Short mmCIF file of C-alpha atoms in Angstrom, two decimals:
data_model
loop_
_atom_site.label_atom_id
_atom_site.label_comp_id
_atom_site.label_asym_id
_atom_site.label_seq_id
_atom_site.Cartn_x
_atom_site.Cartn_y
_atom_site.Cartn_z
CA MET W 1381 -21.03 11.15 -15.59
CA ASN W 1382 -20.29 10.35 -19.23
CA TRP W 1383 -22.68 7.46 -19.76
CA GLN W 1384 -21.73 7.05 -23.41
CA ALA W 1385 -18.15 6.25 -22.37
CA VAL W 1386 -19.28 3.17 -20.40
CA SER W 1387 -19.54 0.51 -23.08
CA PHE W 1388 -18.86 -2.66 -21.10
CA ASP W 1389 -20.72 -4.97 -18.74
CA TRP W 1390 -19.83 -5.47 -15.06
CA ASN W 1391 -19.89 -9.26 -15.48
CA GLN W 1392 -17.15 -8.93 -18.09
CA VAL W 1393 -15.02 -6.89 -15.68
CA ARG W 1394 -15.66 -9.46 -12.95
CA ALA W 1395 -14.48 -12.26 -15.24
CA PHE W 1396 -11.29 -10.36 -16.05
CA LEU W 1397 -10.59 -9.60 -12.37
CA ALA W 1398 -11.09 -13.22 -11.34
CA THR W 1399 -8.83 -14.40 -14.17
CA ALA W 1400 -6.10 -11.93 -13.18
CA GLU W 1401 -6.22 -12.99 -9.53
CA GLU W 1402 -6.52 -16.73 -10.17
CA GLY W 1403 -4.10 -16.81 -13.11
CA SER W 1404 -6.28 -18.88 -15.45
CA PHE W 1405 -9.72 -19.16 -17.04
CA SER W 1406 -10.34 -22.39 -15.14
CA GLY W 1407 -9.48 -20.75 -11.81
CA ALA W 1408 -11.78 -17.83 -12.58
CA ALA W 1409 -14.57 -20.20 -13.59
CA ARG W 1410 -14.17 -22.07 -10.30
CA VAL W 1411 -14.44 -19.02 -8.03
CA LEU W 1412 -17.26 -17.47 -10.08
CA LYS W 1413 -19.10 -20.81 -10.32
CA THR W 1414 -19.38 -20.73 -14.09
CA THR W 1415 -17.68 -22.40 -17.04
CA GLN W 1416 -14.29 -21.77 -18.62
CA PRO W 1417 -15.76 -20.97 -22.08
CA THR W 1418 -18.06 -18.39 -20.46
CA ILE W 1419 -15.09 -16.67 -18.85
CA GLY W 1420 -13.28 -16.62 -22.19
CA ARG W 1421 -16.29 -15.12 -23.97
CA GLN W 1422 -16.76 -12.43 -21.30
CA ILE W 1423 -13.13 -11.35 -21.44
CA GLY W 1424 -13.24 -11.35 -25.24
CA ALA W 1425 -16.33 -9.14 -25.15
CA LEU W 1426 -14.64 -6.78 -22.68
CA GLU W 1427 -11.57 -6.52 -24.92
CA GLU W 1428 -13.81 -5.74 -27.90
CA ALA W 1429 -15.75 -3.10 -25.95
CA LEU W 1430 -12.58 -1.39 -24.72
CA GLY W 1431 -10.66 -1.80 -27.96
CA VAL W 1432 -7.60 -3.31 -26.25
CA THR W 1433 -6.13 -6.73 -25.58
CA LEU W 1434 -6.10 -7.48 -21.86
CA VAL W 1435 -4.57 -10.96 -21.65
CA GLU W 1436 -2.13 -12.94 -23.72
CA ARG W 1437 -2.62 -16.69 -24.06
CA SER W 1438 0.35 -19.01 -24.50
CA VAL W 1439 1.44 -22.54 -23.64
CA ARG W 1440 2.81 -21.12 -20.39
CA GLY W 1441 -0.58 -19.78 -19.39
CA LEU W 1442 -2.14 -16.34 -19.23
CA THR W 1443 -0.31 -13.05 -18.70
CA LEU W 1444 -1.66 -9.52 -18.56
CA THR W 1445 -0.77 -7.22 -21.43
CA GLU W 1446 0.45 -3.70 -20.80
CA ALA W 1447 -3.13 -2.48 -21.22
CA GLY W 1448 -4.33 -5.12 -18.78
CA ARG W 1449 -1.78 -4.03 -16.20
CA ASP W 1450 -2.74 -0.38 -16.70
CA LEU W 1451 -6.44 -1.10 -16.15
CA ILE W 1452 -6.33 -3.74 -13.41
CA ASP W 1453 -6.18 -1.31 -10.46
CA HIS W 1454 -9.14 0.69 -11.80
CA MET W 1455 -11.13 -2.50 -12.23
CA ARG W 1456 -10.21 -3.64 -8.72
CA THR W 1457 -11.62 -0.37 -7.43
CA MET W 1458 -14.86 -1.19 -9.29
CA GLY W 1459 -14.86 -4.64 -7.71
CA GLU W 1460 -14.40 -3.26 -4.22
CA ALA W 1461 -17.19 -0.75 -4.78
CA ALA W 1462 -19.50 -3.49 -6.08
CA THR W 1463 -18.78 -5.57 -2.98
CA LEU W 1464 -19.64 -2.67 -0.70
CA ILE W 1465 -22.84 -1.93 -2.62
CA SER W 1466 -23.96 -5.53 -2.20
CA MET W 1467 -23.14 -5.58 1.51
CA VAL W 1468 -24.88 -2.28 2.23
CA ALA W 1469 -27.93 -3.29 0.19
CA ASP W 1470 -28.57 -6.52 2.07
CA GLY W 1471 -27.12 -5.46 5.44
CA LYS W 1472 -24.70 -8.36 5.52
CA SER W 1473 -21.73 -6.25 6.56
CA GLN W 1474 -23.56 -5.59 9.82
CA ASP W 1475 -23.69 -9.33 10.48
CA VAL W 1476 -20.00 -10.06 9.95
CA THR W 1477 -18.24 -10.66 13.26
CA GLY W 1478 -14.85 -11.79 14.46
CA GLU W 1479 -11.29 -10.56 14.80
CA VAL W 1480 -8.91 -9.52 12.02
CA THR W 1481 -5.23 -8.95 12.82
CA VAL W 1482 -3.43 -6.34 10.72
CA THR W 1483 0.33 -5.91 10.87
CA GLY W 1484 2.42 -2.98 9.70
CA THR W 1485 5.42 -0.97 10.82
CA ASP W 1486 4.94 0.83 14.11
CA LEU W 1487 5.06 4.25 12.45
CA LEU W 1488 2.45 3.37 9.84
CA SER W 1489 0.33 1.63 12.48
CA ALA W 1490 0.36 4.69 14.73
CA ALA W 1491 0.15 7.50 12.18
CA ILE W 1492 -1.88 6.20 9.23
CA LEU W 1493 -3.98 3.15 10.15
CA PRO W 1494 -6.29 4.89 12.65
CA GLY W 1495 -7.65 7.20 9.95
CA VAL W 1496 -7.82 4.52 7.27
CA LEU W 1497 -9.68 2.02 9.47
CA LYS W 1498 -12.18 4.47 10.99
CA PRO W 1499 -15.02 3.78 8.47
CA LEU W 1500 -15.02 0.13 9.57
CA ARG W 1501 -16.91 1.00 12.75
CA GLN W 1502 -19.92 2.07 10.71
CA MET W 1503 -19.47 -0.41 7.87
CA ALA W 1504 -19.05 -3.59 9.91
CA PRO W 1505 -19.19 -2.89 13.66
CA GLY W 1506 -18.99 -6.59 14.49
CA ILE W 1507 -15.41 -6.83 13.22
CA ARG W 1508 -12.70 -6.35 15.84
CA VAL W 1509 -9.27 -5.28 14.57
CA ARG W 1510 -6.03 -6.07 16.35
CA ILE W 1511 -3.04 -4.08 15.10
CA LEU W 1512 0.33 -5.81 15.38
CA ALA W 1513 3.11 -3.25 14.98
CA SER W 1514 5.91 -5.26 13.38
CA SER W 1515 7.96 -5.52 10.19
CA GLU W 1516 8.40 -9.30 10.27
CA MET W 1517 6.92 -11.20 7.31
CA GLN W 1518 6.61 -14.36 9.41
CA ASN W 1519 3.66 -12.69 11.10
CA LEU W 1520 1.72 -13.88 8.04
CA THR W 1521 3.40 -17.19 7.32
CA GLN W 1522 3.09 -18.24 10.96
CA ARG W 1523 -0.54 -17.11 10.98
CA GLU W 1524 0.07 -14.41 13.58
CA ALA W 1525 -1.69 -11.90 11.33
CA ASP W 1526 -4.39 -11.97 8.67
CA ILE W 1527 -3.27 -8.92 6.65
CA ALA W 1528 0.16 -7.32 6.37
CA ILE W 1529 1.26 -3.95 5.00
CA ARG W 1530 4.80 -4.25 3.70
CA HIS W 1531 7.37 -2.39 1.61
CA VAL W 1532 8.55 -5.51 -0.27
CA ARG W 1533 6.54 -8.01 -2.26
CA PRO W 1534 6.48 -11.46 -0.61
CA ASP W 1535 7.47 -14.50 -2.64
CA GLN W 1536 5.58 -17.14 -0.67
CA PRO W 1537 3.12 -18.95 -2.98
CA ASP W 1538 0.36 -19.09 -0.35
CA LEU W 1539 0.15 -15.31 -0.07
CA ILE W 1540 -1.72 -12.77 -2.20
CA ALA W 1541 -0.09 -9.35 -2.61
CA ARG W 1542 -1.47 -6.16 -4.12
CA HIS W 1543 0.66 -3.11 -4.93
CA LEU W 1544 -1.29 -0.06 -3.72
CA GLY W 1545 1.11 2.63 -4.87
CA ASP W 1546 4.25 4.26 -3.55
CA PHE W 1547 4.81 6.40 -0.49
CA ARG W 1548 7.50 9.06 -0.72
CA ALA W 1549 10.04 10.06 1.90
CA THR W 1550 12.52 12.90 2.12
CA LEU W 1551 14.74 14.62 4.68
CA TYR W 1552 12.96 16.46 7.48
CA ALA W 1553 14.08 18.24 10.62
CA ALA W 1554 12.54 20.42 13.31
CA THR W 1555 12.39 24.12 12.50
CA ASP W 1556 14.01 24.89 15.88
CA TYR W 1557 16.92 22.57 15.05
CA LEU W 1558 17.52 24.16 11.65
CA ASP W 1559 17.32 27.63 13.19
CA CYS W 1560 20.18 26.70 15.51
CA ALA W 1561 22.25 24.60 13.11
CA SER W 1562 21.77 26.95 10.14
CA ARG W 1563 19.88 25.76 7.10
CA PRO W 1564 21.93 23.97 4.45
CA ARG W 1565 21.98 25.29 0.89
CA THR W 1566 23.27 22.19 -0.89
CA PRO W 1567 23.07 18.41 -0.37
CA ARG W 1568 26.73 18.44 0.67
CA ASP W 1569 25.90 20.94 3.41
CA VAL W 1570 23.30 18.51 4.79
CA ALA W 1571 26.03 16.01 5.65
CA ALA W 1572 27.35 18.40 8.32
CA LEU W 1573 24.09 18.14 10.30
CA ASP W 1574 23.16 15.62 12.97
CA PHE W 1575 21.04 12.66 11.83
CA VAL W 1576 18.40 10.47 13.43
CA GLY W 1577 18.36 6.90 12.12
CA ASN W 1578 16.74 3.53 12.55
CA ALA W 1579 18.31 0.41 14.06
CA ASP W 1580 20.67 0.09 11.09
CA PRO W 1581 21.41 3.67 9.97
CA GLU W 1582 24.20 2.54 7.62
CA ARG W 1583 21.53 1.17 5.26
CA LEU W 1584 20.51 4.77 4.58
CA MET W 1585 24.04 5.99 3.93
CA ALA W 1586 24.39 4.55 0.41
CA PRO W 1587 21.19 6.08 -1.04
CA LEU W 1588 21.98 9.42 0.61
CA ARG W 1589 25.48 9.42 -0.84
CA ASN W 1590 23.99 8.65 -4.26
CA MET W 1591 21.83 11.74 -3.79
CA GLY W 1592 24.83 13.92 -3.06
CA VAL W 1593 24.82 13.81 0.76
CA PRO W 1594 28.18 12.34 1.93
CA VAL W 1595 26.82 11.34 5.33
CA ARG W 1596 29.00 9.30 7.72
CA ALA W 1597 28.11 6.74 10.37
CA GLU W 1598 29.22 9.23 13.03
CA SER W 1599 26.53 11.64 11.82
CA PHE W 1600 23.77 9.47 13.31
CA VAL W 1601 23.71 10.82 16.85
CA MET W 1602 20.43 9.09 17.70
CA SER W 1603 18.82 5.93 16.37
CA SER W 1604 16.02 3.52 17.26
CA GLU W 1605 14.45 0.32 15.98
CA SER W 1606 11.10 2.05 16.44
CA GLY W 1607 9.93 4.35 13.69
CA VAL W 1608 7.66 6.11 16.17
CA VAL W 1609 10.60 6.82 18.48
CA ALA W 1610 12.73 8.08 15.57
CA TRP W 1611 9.92 10.41 14.49
CA GLU W 1612 9.58 11.77 18.04
CA LEU W 1613 13.34 12.36 18.14
CA VAL W 1614 13.09 14.40 14.95
CA LYS W 1615 10.23 16.44 16.37
CA ALA W 1616 12.26 17.01 19.55
CA GLY W 1617 15.06 18.58 17.48
CA TYR W 1618 17.77 15.92 17.53
CA GLY W 1619 18.53 16.20 13.84
CA VAL W 1620 17.69 15.23 10.27
CA SER W 1621 15.84 12.06 9.28
CA MET W 1622 14.37 10.43 6.19
CA GLN W 1623 10.63 10.40 6.94
CA PRO W 1624 7.40 9.85 4.96
CA GLU W 1625 6.04 12.97 3.34
CA THR W 1626 2.56 12.11 4.55
CA LEU W 1627 3.84 12.79 8.07
CA GLY W 1628 6.31 15.57 7.45
CA GLU W 1629 3.94 17.76 5.45
CA ALA W 1630 1.22 17.51 8.10
CA GLU W 1631 3.35 18.24 11.17
CA SER W 1632 3.75 21.82 12.35
CA GLY W 1633 7.26 22.70 13.47
CA ILE W 1634 8.77 20.26 10.95
CA GLU W 1635 10.13 21.23 7.53
CA LYS W 1636 12.04 19.83 4.61
CA VAL W 1637 15.76 20.26 5.06
CA LEU W 1638 16.12 21.19 1.38
CA PRO W 1639 12.91 22.15 -0.45
CA ASP W 1640 14.14 20.75 -3.78
CA PHE W 1641 15.80 17.61 -2.42
CA PRO W 1642 14.53 14.54 -4.31
CA SER W 1643 12.26 12.05 -2.58
CA LEU W 1644 12.80 8.35 -2.13
CA GLU W 1645 9.90 6.14 -3.16
CA PHE W 1646 9.01 2.96 -1.34
CA PRO W 1647 6.20 0.65 -2.44
CA ILE W 1648 3.20 -0.27 -0.34
CA TRP W 1649 2.11 -3.90 -0.64
CA LEU W 1650 -1.06 -5.22 0.96
CA VAL W 1651 -0.63 -8.92 1.67
CA THR W 1652 -2.94 -11.66 2.91
CA HIS W 1653 -3.50 -15.41 2.79
CA ARG W 1654 -5.43 -17.02 -0.02
CA GLU W 1655 -8.08 -17.45 2.66
CA LEU W 1656 -9.10 -13.93 1.63
CA GLN W 1657 -11.25 -15.55 -1.03
CA THR W 1658 -13.40 -17.31 1.59
CA SER W 1659 -13.29 -15.11 4.71
CA ARG W 1660 -15.76 -12.22 4.51
CA ARG W 1661 -14.38 -10.36 7.50
CA ILE W 1662 -10.82 -10.42 6.10
CA ARG W 1663 -12.12 -9.35 2.69
CA ILE W 1664 -13.95 -6.36 4.17
CA VAL W 1665 -10.88 -5.14 6.06
CA PHE W 1666 -8.56 -5.88 3.11
CA ASP W 1667 -10.71 -3.85 0.70
CA LEU W 1668 -11.00 -0.96 3.16
CA LEU W 1669 -7.23 -0.88 3.66
CA ALA W 1670 -6.66 -1.08 -0.10
CA ARG W 1671 -8.83 1.97 -0.76
CA GLY W 1672 -7.54 4.00 2.17
CA LEU W 1673 -3.84 3.37 1.66
CA SER W 1674 -4.16 3.92 -2.11
CA ASP W 1675 -5.77 7.29 -1.40
CA VAL W 1676 -2.91 8.23 0.95
CA ALA W 1677 -0.33 7.25 -1.67
CA LYS W 1678 -2.14 9.24 -4.39
CA ARG W 1679 -2.38 12.36 -2.26
CA ARG W 1680 1.36 12.34 -1.68
CA SER W 1681 2.22 11.61 -5.32
CA GLY W 1682 0.11 14.43 -6.71
CA GLY W 1683 -2.60 12.04 -7.86
CA ASP W 1684 -5.54 14.05 -6.59
#
């Protein structure tokens, strides 16, 4: 630990985080139960300690500078760690009870969430999690779920969204299938193979064509609305499919169709109601998901 490199105070970071999330000094002062001038002084002191400008003030309000945007995720990690330290120290996480509903695609819910949520049983055993495997955003707006994991940022004003990073996907197929079909050498060769798609496989055709794979609608010999079913079809040897690297690289008997084929990136957004600010059980689950999913994204982007 380089102690000399830490030249700022946690309260200053907390003031900046609250301002970023609330969008104003007054909003930050309200949630932190302090005064607006105090928030301004703390952020000014943090900027001086770091040697960068974090927020820009104008008649339209506050916006994060490029430096502020670069540092916000690191500071959020500090905030989540501070929350956990406080809960562990006073045992409060053990006292939090109730149900939290988390919604995500069926493939993510089945393949990734079990590992990410496992620490919750020790951290806050009184919290019960219900996983709703769905891609519909109305799960949140209609209050069917407390937290959603999505690939697009919502635009509803009553929702809070945090970008956790990007997952990557590329073309995978079963080794047995490629042994029989013969392995392609070029992207154009890939178009001659059978494909496994989702409920609307034509949505994948345009990006594949842009990547040099002139795939046709007739190429999709199997398709399913369920990501889990599509993944099982790939494993069973029905053909090629665009699948997350976090799954493909961990599955024996599955390989990249072309080792050097470029990956598609799709963002991971963690979304909840503004109630997050007042519900401890939702906050605990939200912070755990944020850390776990960010770690998964970093591992697959070479960030570790």
